[in-house]
Short mmCIF file of C-alpha atoms in Angstrom, two decimals:
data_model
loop_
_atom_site.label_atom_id
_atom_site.label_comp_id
_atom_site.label_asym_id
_atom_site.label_seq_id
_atom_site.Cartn_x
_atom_site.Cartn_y
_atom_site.Cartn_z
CA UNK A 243 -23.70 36.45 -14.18
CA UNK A 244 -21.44 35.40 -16.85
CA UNK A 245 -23.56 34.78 -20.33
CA UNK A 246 -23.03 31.01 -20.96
CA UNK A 247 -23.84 29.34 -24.48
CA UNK A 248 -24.86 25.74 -25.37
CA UNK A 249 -23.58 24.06 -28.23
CA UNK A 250 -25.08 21.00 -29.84
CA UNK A 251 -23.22 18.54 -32.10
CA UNK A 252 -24.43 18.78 -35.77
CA UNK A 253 -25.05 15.73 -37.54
CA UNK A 254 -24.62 14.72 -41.28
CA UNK A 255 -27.48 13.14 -43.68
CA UNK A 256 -25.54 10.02 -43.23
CA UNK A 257 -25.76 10.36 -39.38
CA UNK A 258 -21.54 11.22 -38.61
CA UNK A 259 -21.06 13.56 -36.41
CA UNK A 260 -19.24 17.52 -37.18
CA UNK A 261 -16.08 18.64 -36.22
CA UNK A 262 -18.26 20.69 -34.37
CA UNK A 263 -20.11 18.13 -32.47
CA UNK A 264 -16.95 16.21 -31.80
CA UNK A 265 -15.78 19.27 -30.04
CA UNK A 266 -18.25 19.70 -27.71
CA UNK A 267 -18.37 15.79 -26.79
CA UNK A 268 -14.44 16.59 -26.00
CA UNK A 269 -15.56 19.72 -23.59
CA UNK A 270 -18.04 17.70 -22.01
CA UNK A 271 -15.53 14.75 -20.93
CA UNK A 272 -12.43 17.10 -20.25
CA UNK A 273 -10.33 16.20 -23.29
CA UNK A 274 -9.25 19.93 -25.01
CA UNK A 275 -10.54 20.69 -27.64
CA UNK A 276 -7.71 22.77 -29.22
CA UNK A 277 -8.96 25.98 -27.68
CA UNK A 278 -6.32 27.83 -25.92
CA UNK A 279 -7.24 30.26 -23.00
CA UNK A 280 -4.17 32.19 -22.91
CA UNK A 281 -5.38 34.22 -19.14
CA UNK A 282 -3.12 33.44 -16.98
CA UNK A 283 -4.15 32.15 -13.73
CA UNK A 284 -1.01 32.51 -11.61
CA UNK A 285 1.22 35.88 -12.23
CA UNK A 286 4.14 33.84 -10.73
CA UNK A 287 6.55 34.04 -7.68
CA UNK A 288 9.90 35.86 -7.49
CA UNK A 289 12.98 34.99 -5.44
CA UNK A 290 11.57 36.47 -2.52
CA UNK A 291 8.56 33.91 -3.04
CA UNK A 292 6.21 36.80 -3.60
CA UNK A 293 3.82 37.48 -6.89
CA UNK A 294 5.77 38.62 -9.91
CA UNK A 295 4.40 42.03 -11.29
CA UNK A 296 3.10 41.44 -15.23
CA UNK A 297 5.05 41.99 -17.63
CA UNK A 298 6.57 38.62 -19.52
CA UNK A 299 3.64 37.12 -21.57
CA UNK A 300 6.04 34.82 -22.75
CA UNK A 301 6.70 33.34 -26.46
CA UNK A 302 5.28 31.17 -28.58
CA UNK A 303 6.03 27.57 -29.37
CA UNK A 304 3.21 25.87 -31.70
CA UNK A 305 0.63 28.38 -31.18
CA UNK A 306 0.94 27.68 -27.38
CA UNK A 307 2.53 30.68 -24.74
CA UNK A 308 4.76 30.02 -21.82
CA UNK A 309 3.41 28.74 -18.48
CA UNK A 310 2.65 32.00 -17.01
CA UNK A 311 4.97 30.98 -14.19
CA UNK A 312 7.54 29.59 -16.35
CA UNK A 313 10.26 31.02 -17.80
CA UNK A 314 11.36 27.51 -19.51
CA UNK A 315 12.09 28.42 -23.53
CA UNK A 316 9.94 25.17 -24.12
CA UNK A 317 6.18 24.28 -23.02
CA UNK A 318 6.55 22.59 -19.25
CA UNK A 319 5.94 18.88 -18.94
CA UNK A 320 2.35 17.85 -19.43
CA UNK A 321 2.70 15.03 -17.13
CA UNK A 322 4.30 14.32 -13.88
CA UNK A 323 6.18 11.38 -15.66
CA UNK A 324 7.83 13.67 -17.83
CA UNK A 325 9.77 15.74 -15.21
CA UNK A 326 13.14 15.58 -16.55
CA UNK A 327 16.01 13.78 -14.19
CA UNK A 328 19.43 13.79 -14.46
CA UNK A 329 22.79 13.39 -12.89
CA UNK A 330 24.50 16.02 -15.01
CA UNK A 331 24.20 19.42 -13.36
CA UNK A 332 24.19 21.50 -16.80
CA UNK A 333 20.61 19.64 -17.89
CA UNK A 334 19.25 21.55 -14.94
CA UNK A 335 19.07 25.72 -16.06
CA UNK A 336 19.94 28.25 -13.36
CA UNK A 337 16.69 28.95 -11.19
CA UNK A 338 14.80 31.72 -11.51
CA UNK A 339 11.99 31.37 -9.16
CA UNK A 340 9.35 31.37 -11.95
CA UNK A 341 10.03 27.68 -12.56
CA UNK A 342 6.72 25.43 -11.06
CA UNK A 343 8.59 23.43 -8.71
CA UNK A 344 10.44 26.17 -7.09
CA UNK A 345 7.43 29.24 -7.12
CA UNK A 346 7.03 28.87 -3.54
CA UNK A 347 10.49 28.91 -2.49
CA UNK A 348 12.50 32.14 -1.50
CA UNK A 349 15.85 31.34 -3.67
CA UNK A 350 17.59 33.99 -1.73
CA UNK A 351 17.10 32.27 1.43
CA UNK A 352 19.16 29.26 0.23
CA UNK A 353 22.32 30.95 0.52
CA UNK A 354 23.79 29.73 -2.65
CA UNK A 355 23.17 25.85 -2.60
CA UNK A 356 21.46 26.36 -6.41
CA UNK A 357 24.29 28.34 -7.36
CA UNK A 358 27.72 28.11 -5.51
CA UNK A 359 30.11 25.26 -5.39
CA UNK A 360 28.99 23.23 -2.48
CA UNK A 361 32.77 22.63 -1.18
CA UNK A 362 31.86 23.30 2.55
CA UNK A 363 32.16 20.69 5.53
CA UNK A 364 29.64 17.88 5.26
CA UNK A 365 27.59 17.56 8.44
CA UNK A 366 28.76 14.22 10.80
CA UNK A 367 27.07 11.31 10.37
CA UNK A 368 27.16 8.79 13.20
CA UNK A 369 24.99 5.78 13.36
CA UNK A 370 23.85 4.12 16.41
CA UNK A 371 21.17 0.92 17.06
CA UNK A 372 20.94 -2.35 15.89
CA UNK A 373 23.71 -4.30 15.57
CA UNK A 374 22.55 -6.67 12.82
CA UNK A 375 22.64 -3.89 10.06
CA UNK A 376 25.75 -2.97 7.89
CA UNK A 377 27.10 0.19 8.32
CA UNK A 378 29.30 1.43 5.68
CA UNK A 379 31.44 4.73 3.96
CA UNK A 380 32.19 4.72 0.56
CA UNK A 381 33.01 6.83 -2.31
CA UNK A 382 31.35 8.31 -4.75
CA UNK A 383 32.96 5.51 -7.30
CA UNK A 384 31.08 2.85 -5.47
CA UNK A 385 28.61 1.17 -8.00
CA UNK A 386 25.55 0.79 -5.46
CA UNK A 387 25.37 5.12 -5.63
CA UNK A 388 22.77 6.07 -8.10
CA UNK A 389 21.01 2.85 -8.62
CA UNK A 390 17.82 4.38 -6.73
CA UNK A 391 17.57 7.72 -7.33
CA UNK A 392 18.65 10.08 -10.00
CA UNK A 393 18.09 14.09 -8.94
CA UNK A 394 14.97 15.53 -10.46
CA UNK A 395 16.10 19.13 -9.60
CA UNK A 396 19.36 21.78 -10.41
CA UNK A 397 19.72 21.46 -5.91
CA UNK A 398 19.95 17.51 -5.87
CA UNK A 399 22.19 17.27 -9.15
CA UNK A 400 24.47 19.69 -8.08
CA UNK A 401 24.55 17.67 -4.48
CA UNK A 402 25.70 14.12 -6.64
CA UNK A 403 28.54 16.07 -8.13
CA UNK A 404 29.67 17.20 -4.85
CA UNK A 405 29.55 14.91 -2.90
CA UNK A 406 32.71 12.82 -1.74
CA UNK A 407 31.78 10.32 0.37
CA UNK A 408 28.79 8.37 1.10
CA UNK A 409 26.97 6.49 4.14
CA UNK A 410 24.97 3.17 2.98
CA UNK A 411 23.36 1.26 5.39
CA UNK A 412 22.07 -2.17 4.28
CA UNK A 413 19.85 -4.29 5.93
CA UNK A 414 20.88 -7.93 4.68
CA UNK A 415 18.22 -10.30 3.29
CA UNK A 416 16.06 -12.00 5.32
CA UNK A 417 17.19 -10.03 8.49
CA UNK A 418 14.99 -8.03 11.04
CA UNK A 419 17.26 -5.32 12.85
CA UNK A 420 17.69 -5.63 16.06
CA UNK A 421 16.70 -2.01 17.49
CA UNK A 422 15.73 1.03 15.95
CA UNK A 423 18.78 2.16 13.03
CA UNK A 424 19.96 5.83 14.37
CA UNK A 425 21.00 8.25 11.92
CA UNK A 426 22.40 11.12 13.83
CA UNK A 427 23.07 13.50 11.10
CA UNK A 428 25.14 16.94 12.88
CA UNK A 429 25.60 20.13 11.31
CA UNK A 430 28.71 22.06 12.76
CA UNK A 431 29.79 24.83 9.27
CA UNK A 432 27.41 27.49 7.55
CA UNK A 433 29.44 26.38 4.31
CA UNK A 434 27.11 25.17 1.05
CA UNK A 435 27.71 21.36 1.85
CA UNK A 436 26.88 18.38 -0.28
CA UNK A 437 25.52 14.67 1.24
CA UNK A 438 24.58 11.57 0.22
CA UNK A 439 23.00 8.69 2.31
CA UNK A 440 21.78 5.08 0.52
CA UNK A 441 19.49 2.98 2.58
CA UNK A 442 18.79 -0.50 1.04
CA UNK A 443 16.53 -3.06 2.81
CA UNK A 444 17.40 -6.20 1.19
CA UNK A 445 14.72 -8.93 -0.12
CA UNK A 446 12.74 -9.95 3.14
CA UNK A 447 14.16 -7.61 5.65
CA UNK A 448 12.47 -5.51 8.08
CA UNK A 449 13.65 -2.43 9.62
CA UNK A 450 13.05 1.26 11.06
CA UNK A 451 15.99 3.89 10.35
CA UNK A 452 16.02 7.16 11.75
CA UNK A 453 17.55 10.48 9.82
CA UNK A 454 17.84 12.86 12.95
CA UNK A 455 19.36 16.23 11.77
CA UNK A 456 20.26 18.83 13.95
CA UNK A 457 22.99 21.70 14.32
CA UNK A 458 23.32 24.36 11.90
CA UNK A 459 24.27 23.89 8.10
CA UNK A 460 23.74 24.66 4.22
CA UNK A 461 22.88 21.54 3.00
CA UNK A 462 21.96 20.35 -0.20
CA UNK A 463 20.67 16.48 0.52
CA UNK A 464 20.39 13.29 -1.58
CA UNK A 465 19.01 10.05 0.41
CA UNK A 466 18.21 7.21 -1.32
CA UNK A 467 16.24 4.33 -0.51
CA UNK A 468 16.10 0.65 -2.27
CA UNK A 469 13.22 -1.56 -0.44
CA UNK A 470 13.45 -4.74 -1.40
CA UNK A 471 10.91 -7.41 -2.78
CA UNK A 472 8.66 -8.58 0.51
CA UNK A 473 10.87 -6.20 2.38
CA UNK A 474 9.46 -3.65 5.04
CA UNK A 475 11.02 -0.08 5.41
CA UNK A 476 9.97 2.39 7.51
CA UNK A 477 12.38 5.83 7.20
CA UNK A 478 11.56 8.40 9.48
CA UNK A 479 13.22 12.15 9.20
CA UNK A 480 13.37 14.70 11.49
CA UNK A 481 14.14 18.09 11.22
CA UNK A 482 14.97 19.77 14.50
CA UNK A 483 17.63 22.20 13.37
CA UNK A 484 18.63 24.98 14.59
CA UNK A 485 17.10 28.79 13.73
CA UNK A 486 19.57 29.68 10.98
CA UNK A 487 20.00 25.97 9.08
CA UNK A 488 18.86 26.01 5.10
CA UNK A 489 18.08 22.33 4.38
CA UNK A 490 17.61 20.79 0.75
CA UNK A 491 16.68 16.86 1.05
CA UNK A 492 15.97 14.85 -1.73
CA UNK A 493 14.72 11.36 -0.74
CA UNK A 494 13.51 8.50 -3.52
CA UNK A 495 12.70 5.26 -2.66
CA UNK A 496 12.17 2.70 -5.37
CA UNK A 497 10.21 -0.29 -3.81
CA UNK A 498 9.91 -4.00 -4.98
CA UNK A 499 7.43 -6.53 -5.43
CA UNK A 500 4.81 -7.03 -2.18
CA UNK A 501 7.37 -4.64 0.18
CA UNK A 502 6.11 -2.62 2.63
CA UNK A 503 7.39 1.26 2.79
CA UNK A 504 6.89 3.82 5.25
CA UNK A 505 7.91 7.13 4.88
CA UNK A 506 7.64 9.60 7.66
CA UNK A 507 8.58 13.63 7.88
CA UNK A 508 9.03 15.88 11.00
CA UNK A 509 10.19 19.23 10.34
CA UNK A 510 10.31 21.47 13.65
CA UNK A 511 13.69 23.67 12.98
CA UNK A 512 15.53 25.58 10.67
CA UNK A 513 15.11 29.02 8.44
CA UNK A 514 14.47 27.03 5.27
CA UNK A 515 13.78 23.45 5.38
CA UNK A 516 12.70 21.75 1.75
CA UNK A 517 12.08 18.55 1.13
CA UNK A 518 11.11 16.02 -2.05
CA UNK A 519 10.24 12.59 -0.64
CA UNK A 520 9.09 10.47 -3.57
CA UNK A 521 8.06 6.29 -3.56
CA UNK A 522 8.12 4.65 -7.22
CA UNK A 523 6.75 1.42 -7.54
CA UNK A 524 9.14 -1.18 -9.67
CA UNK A 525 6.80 -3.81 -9.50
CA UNK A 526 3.41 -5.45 -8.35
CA UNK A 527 1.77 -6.02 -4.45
CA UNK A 528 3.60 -3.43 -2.73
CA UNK A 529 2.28 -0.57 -0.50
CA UNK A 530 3.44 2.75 0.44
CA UNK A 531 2.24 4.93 3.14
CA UNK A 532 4.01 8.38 3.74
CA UNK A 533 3.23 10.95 6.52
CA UNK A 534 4.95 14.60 7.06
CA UNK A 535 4.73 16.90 10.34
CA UNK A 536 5.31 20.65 10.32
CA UNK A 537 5.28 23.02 12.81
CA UNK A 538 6.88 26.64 11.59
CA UNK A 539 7.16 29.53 13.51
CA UNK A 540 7.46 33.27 12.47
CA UNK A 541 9.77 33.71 9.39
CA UNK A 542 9.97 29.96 9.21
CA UNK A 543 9.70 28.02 5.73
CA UNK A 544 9.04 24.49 5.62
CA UNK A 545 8.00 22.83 2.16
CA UNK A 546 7.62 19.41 1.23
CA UNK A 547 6.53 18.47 -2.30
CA UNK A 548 6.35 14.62 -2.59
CA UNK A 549 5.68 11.86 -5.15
CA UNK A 550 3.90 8.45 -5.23
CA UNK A 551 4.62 7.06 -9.05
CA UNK A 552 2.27 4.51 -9.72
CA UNK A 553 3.89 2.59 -12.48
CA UNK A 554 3.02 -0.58 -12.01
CA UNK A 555 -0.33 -2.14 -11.54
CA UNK A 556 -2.01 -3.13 -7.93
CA UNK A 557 -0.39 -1.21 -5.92
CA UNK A 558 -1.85 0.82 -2.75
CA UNK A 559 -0.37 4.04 -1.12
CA UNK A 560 -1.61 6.70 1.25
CA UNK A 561 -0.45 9.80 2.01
CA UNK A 562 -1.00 11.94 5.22
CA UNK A 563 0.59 15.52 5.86
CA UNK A 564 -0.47 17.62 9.02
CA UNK A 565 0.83 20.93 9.20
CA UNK A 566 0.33 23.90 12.14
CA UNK A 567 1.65 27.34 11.75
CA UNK A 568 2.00 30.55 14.36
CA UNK A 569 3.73 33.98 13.75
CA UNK A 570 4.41 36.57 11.14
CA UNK A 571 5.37 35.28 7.71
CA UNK A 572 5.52 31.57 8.87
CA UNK A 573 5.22 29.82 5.62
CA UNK A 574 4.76 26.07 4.77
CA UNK A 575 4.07 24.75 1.08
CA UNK A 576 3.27 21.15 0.39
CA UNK A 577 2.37 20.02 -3.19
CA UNK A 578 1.59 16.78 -3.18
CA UNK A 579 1.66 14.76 -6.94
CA UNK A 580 0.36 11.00 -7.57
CA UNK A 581 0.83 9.75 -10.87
CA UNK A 582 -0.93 6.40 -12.38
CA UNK A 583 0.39 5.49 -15.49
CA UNK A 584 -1.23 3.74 -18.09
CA UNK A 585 0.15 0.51 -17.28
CA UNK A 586 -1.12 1.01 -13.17
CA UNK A 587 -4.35 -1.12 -13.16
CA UNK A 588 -5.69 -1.82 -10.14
CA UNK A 589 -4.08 0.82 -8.09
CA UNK A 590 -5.57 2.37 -4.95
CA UNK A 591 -4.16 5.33 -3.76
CA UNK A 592 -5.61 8.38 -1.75
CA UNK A 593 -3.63 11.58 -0.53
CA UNK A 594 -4.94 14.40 2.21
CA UNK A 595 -2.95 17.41 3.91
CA UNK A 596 -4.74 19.74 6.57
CA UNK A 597 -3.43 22.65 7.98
CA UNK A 598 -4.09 24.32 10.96
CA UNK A 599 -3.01 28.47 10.90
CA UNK A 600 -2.96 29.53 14.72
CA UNK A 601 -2.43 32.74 14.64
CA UNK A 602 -2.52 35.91 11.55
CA UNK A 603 0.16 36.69 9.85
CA UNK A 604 1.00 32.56 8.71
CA UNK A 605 0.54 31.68 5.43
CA UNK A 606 -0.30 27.60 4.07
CA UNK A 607 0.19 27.00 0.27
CA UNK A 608 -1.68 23.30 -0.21
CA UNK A 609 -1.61 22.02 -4.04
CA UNK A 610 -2.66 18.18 -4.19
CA UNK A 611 -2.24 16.61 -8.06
CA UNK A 612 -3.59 13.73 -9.11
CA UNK A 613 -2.38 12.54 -12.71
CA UNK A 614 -4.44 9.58 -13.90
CA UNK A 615 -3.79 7.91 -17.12
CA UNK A 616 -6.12 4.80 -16.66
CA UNK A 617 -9.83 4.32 -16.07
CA UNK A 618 -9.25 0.83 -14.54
CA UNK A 619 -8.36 1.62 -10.99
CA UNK A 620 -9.59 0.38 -7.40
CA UNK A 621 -9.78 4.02 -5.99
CA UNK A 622 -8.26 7.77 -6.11
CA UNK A 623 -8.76 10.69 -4.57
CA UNK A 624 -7.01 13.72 -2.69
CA UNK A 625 -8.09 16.09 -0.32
CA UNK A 626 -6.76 19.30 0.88
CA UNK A 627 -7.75 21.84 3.94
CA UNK A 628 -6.41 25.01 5.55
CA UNK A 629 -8.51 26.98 8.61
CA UNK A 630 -8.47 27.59 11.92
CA UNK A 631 -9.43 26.50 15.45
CA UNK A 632 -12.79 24.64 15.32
CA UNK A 633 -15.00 26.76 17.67
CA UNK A 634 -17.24 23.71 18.03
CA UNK A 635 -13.97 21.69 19.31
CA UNK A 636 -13.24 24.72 21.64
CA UNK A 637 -16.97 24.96 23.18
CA UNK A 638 -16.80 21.53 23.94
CA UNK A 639 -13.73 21.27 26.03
CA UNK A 640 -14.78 24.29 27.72
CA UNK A 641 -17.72 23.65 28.62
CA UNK A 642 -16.61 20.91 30.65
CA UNK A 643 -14.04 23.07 32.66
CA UNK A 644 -11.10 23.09 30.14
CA UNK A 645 -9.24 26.79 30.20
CA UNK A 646 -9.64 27.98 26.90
CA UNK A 647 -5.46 28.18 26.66
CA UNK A 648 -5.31 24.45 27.63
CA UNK A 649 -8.07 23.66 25.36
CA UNK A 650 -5.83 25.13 22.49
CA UNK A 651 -2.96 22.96 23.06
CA UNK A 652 -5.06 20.02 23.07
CA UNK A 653 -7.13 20.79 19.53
CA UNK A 654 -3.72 21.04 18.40
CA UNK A 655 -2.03 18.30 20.05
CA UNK A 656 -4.93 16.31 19.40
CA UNK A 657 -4.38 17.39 15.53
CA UNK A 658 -0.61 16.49 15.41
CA UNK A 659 -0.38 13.06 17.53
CA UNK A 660 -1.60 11.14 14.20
CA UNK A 661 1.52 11.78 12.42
CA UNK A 662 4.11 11.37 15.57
CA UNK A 663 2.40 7.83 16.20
CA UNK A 664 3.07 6.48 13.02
CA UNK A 665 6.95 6.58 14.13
CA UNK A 666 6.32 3.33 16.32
CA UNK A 667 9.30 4.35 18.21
CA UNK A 668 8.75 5.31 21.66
CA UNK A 669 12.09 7.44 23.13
CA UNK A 670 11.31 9.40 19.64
CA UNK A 671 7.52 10.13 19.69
CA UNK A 672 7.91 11.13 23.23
CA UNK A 673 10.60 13.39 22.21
CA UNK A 674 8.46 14.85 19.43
CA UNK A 675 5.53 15.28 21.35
CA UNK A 676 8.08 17.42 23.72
CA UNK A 677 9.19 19.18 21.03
CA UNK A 678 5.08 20.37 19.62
CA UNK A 679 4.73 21.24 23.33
CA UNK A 680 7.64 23.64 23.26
CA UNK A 681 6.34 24.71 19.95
CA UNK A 682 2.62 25.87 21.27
CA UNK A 683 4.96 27.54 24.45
CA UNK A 684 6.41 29.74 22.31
CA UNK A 685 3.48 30.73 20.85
CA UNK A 686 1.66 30.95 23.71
CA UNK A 687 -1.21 29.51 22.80
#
């Protein structure tokens, strides 16, 4: 065992406290105490997504060393807030794979989309359902592009300047859609391809949109979303592309006073699917809930890294990510970062991911964050767990006559239905639930 030592604060004759003592009231609390430990804790990732071999201790900036998975010349952010954004690609260096938001990805496996031109053919967009919404496509020029959502990464920045044309849908004020708003989004080129989609659910307006992508691209994705004050939003996207798509999705919602947001993943298909939901509160009352799905197969990356900016005060969110994996070097990531700023009083917020890993050979990478820079909150707290099958789940279905296959598919059907019910669309959770039954089939589980 380690040897451990116990300081205690020296006091003057007049009763004021050391440097010394003020120190160790600093360890005690969590604030640092100007001690560096220059170990470093992760070696880093390379293209491939793999550890990085030592080597690059880094250099020096104010006494401080380089993240030891960063190869930024500058110390990274401190804080979430910080993160730099940007609708000028050249503020956004060429990756490297040691930088923190991209550690986990395999660059290589984006064929090009953080460094080619994305010129190629834009997938189709074709929107179907209710008949109340406005359905529009624009150019780039048009003013309404931007106003949500400025790209946080070199991916989404080099999307905006690519881009040509844009879809917006708009639900008008006051207005609850009719149906369900259809987003059929259909890949049809392997070409690098740029898109842009704006969403905007106008003051008092209630409505449930649909981003269905399938076919085979290279897409690098911006979607933004404006919900507006009392307005309720629910955005679901689905990923059911084919085996060889490489999707990059960037989707920030900015959502007004007492509004309602729902945001809602489900990523079944593709090579590389990546995705950065985020939900910034602009001002008091509102809520946000946001769920993800995952289900990858053998060779199969799916990452989702998401945001809830508290920056506002009382304001509630939850977040809920499920995730099942099966077969060699299937790989999901989700990093999961809530931020309350100083100005956030009263917030109440709570984040959890689970993971279930079905067979060997799958590997889960689950990193929840939570930033606080006020005491005078309601409630936070994340959670985070990766494992396998529950034996005490599996005796217990058995035991009353369940196959032990069948019992399989229900743990994990069981594990999964949480997320494909918050849809509250019934053609499409059916369809999903399909879709995790095909899933387990080709596992054979």
């Amino acid at each position: 065992m380690a040897d451990t030592t116990q300081i205690s604060p020296d006091t003057t004759s007049e009763g004021e406290r050391t440097e010394l003592g003020r120190a160790a009231d600093k360890a005690r609390i969590g604030v640092p105490s100007g001690t560096v430990d220059t170990r470093a804790v992760i070696d880093g990732f390379t293209e491939e997504g793999e550890s990085l071999p030592g080597g690059d201790d880094g250099v020096e900036q104010l006494g401080f060393k380089k993240h030891s998975h960063g190869n930024a010349p500058v110390i990274p952010e401190a804080s979430r807030g910080e993160r730099r954004r940007s609708f000028d690609l050249a503020d956004f260096p060429p990756l490297t794979g040691l930088e923190e938001d991209w550690r986990f990805t395999p660059l290589k496996r984006l064929r090009g989309l953080h460094t080619d031109a994305l010129d190629g053919a834009a997938p189709a967009v074709a929107v179907t359902g209710a008949g109340n919404v406005t359905v529009e496509t624009v150019g780039r020029g048009d003013s309404r592009l931007g106003s949500a959502a400025t790209p946080e990464d070199r991916v989404s920045a080099a999307a905006w300047n690519a881009f040509t044309e844009a879809t917006v849908i708009t639900v008008p004020r006051e207005t609850a859609a009719d149906g369900e708003v259809m987003v059929s989004v259909t890949g049809s080129s392997p070409g690098a391809a740029a898109q842009h989609i704006l969403i905007h659910a106008e003051a008092f307006s209630k409505a449930v949109v649909v981003l269905d992508h399938t076919g085979s691209v290279t897409l690098a994705q911006n979607v933004e979303i404006v919900v507006g004050d009392g307005a309720e939003l629910t955005v679901v996207s689905v990923q059911e592309w084919d085996d060889d798509a490489v999707h990059v999705s960037s989707q920030q919602a900015k959502v007004g006073r007492d509004a309602r947001y729902k945001h809602v993943v489900v990523s079944l298909g593709g090579d590389l699917v990546r995705l950065t939901p985020s939900s910034i509160f602009t001002a008091t009352g509102a809520e946000v809930e946001m769920y993800g799905l995952y289900f990858a197969d053998a060779g199969q990356h799916l990452e989702q890294r998401l945001l809830v900016d508290h920056a506002v005060p009382n304001c509630k969110s939850r977040v809920t990510y499920k995730g099942a994996l099966q077969g060699q070097d299937a790989h999901t990531v989700w990093v999961g970062d809530v931020l309350i700023r100083k100005a956030a009083e009263g917030t109440d917020t709570y984040e959890t991911n689970r993971n279930l890993i079905l067979t060997d050979g799958a590997r889960s990478d689950s990193v929840p964050n939570l930033e606080i820079e006020t005491g005078l909150i309601e409630g936070a707290g994340h959670a985070s767990a990766t494992g396998r099958f529950d034996d005490e789940h599996l005796f217990y279905l058995m035991a009353r006559g369940i196959p032990e296959k069948a019992a399989r598919r229900l743990v994990v059907r069981g594990f999964l239905t949480e997320v494909i019910q918050q849809i509250r669309v019934p053609a499409l959770e059916e369809r999903l639930s399909e879709s995790v039954e095909r899933e387990l089939a080709a596992g054979n589980l």
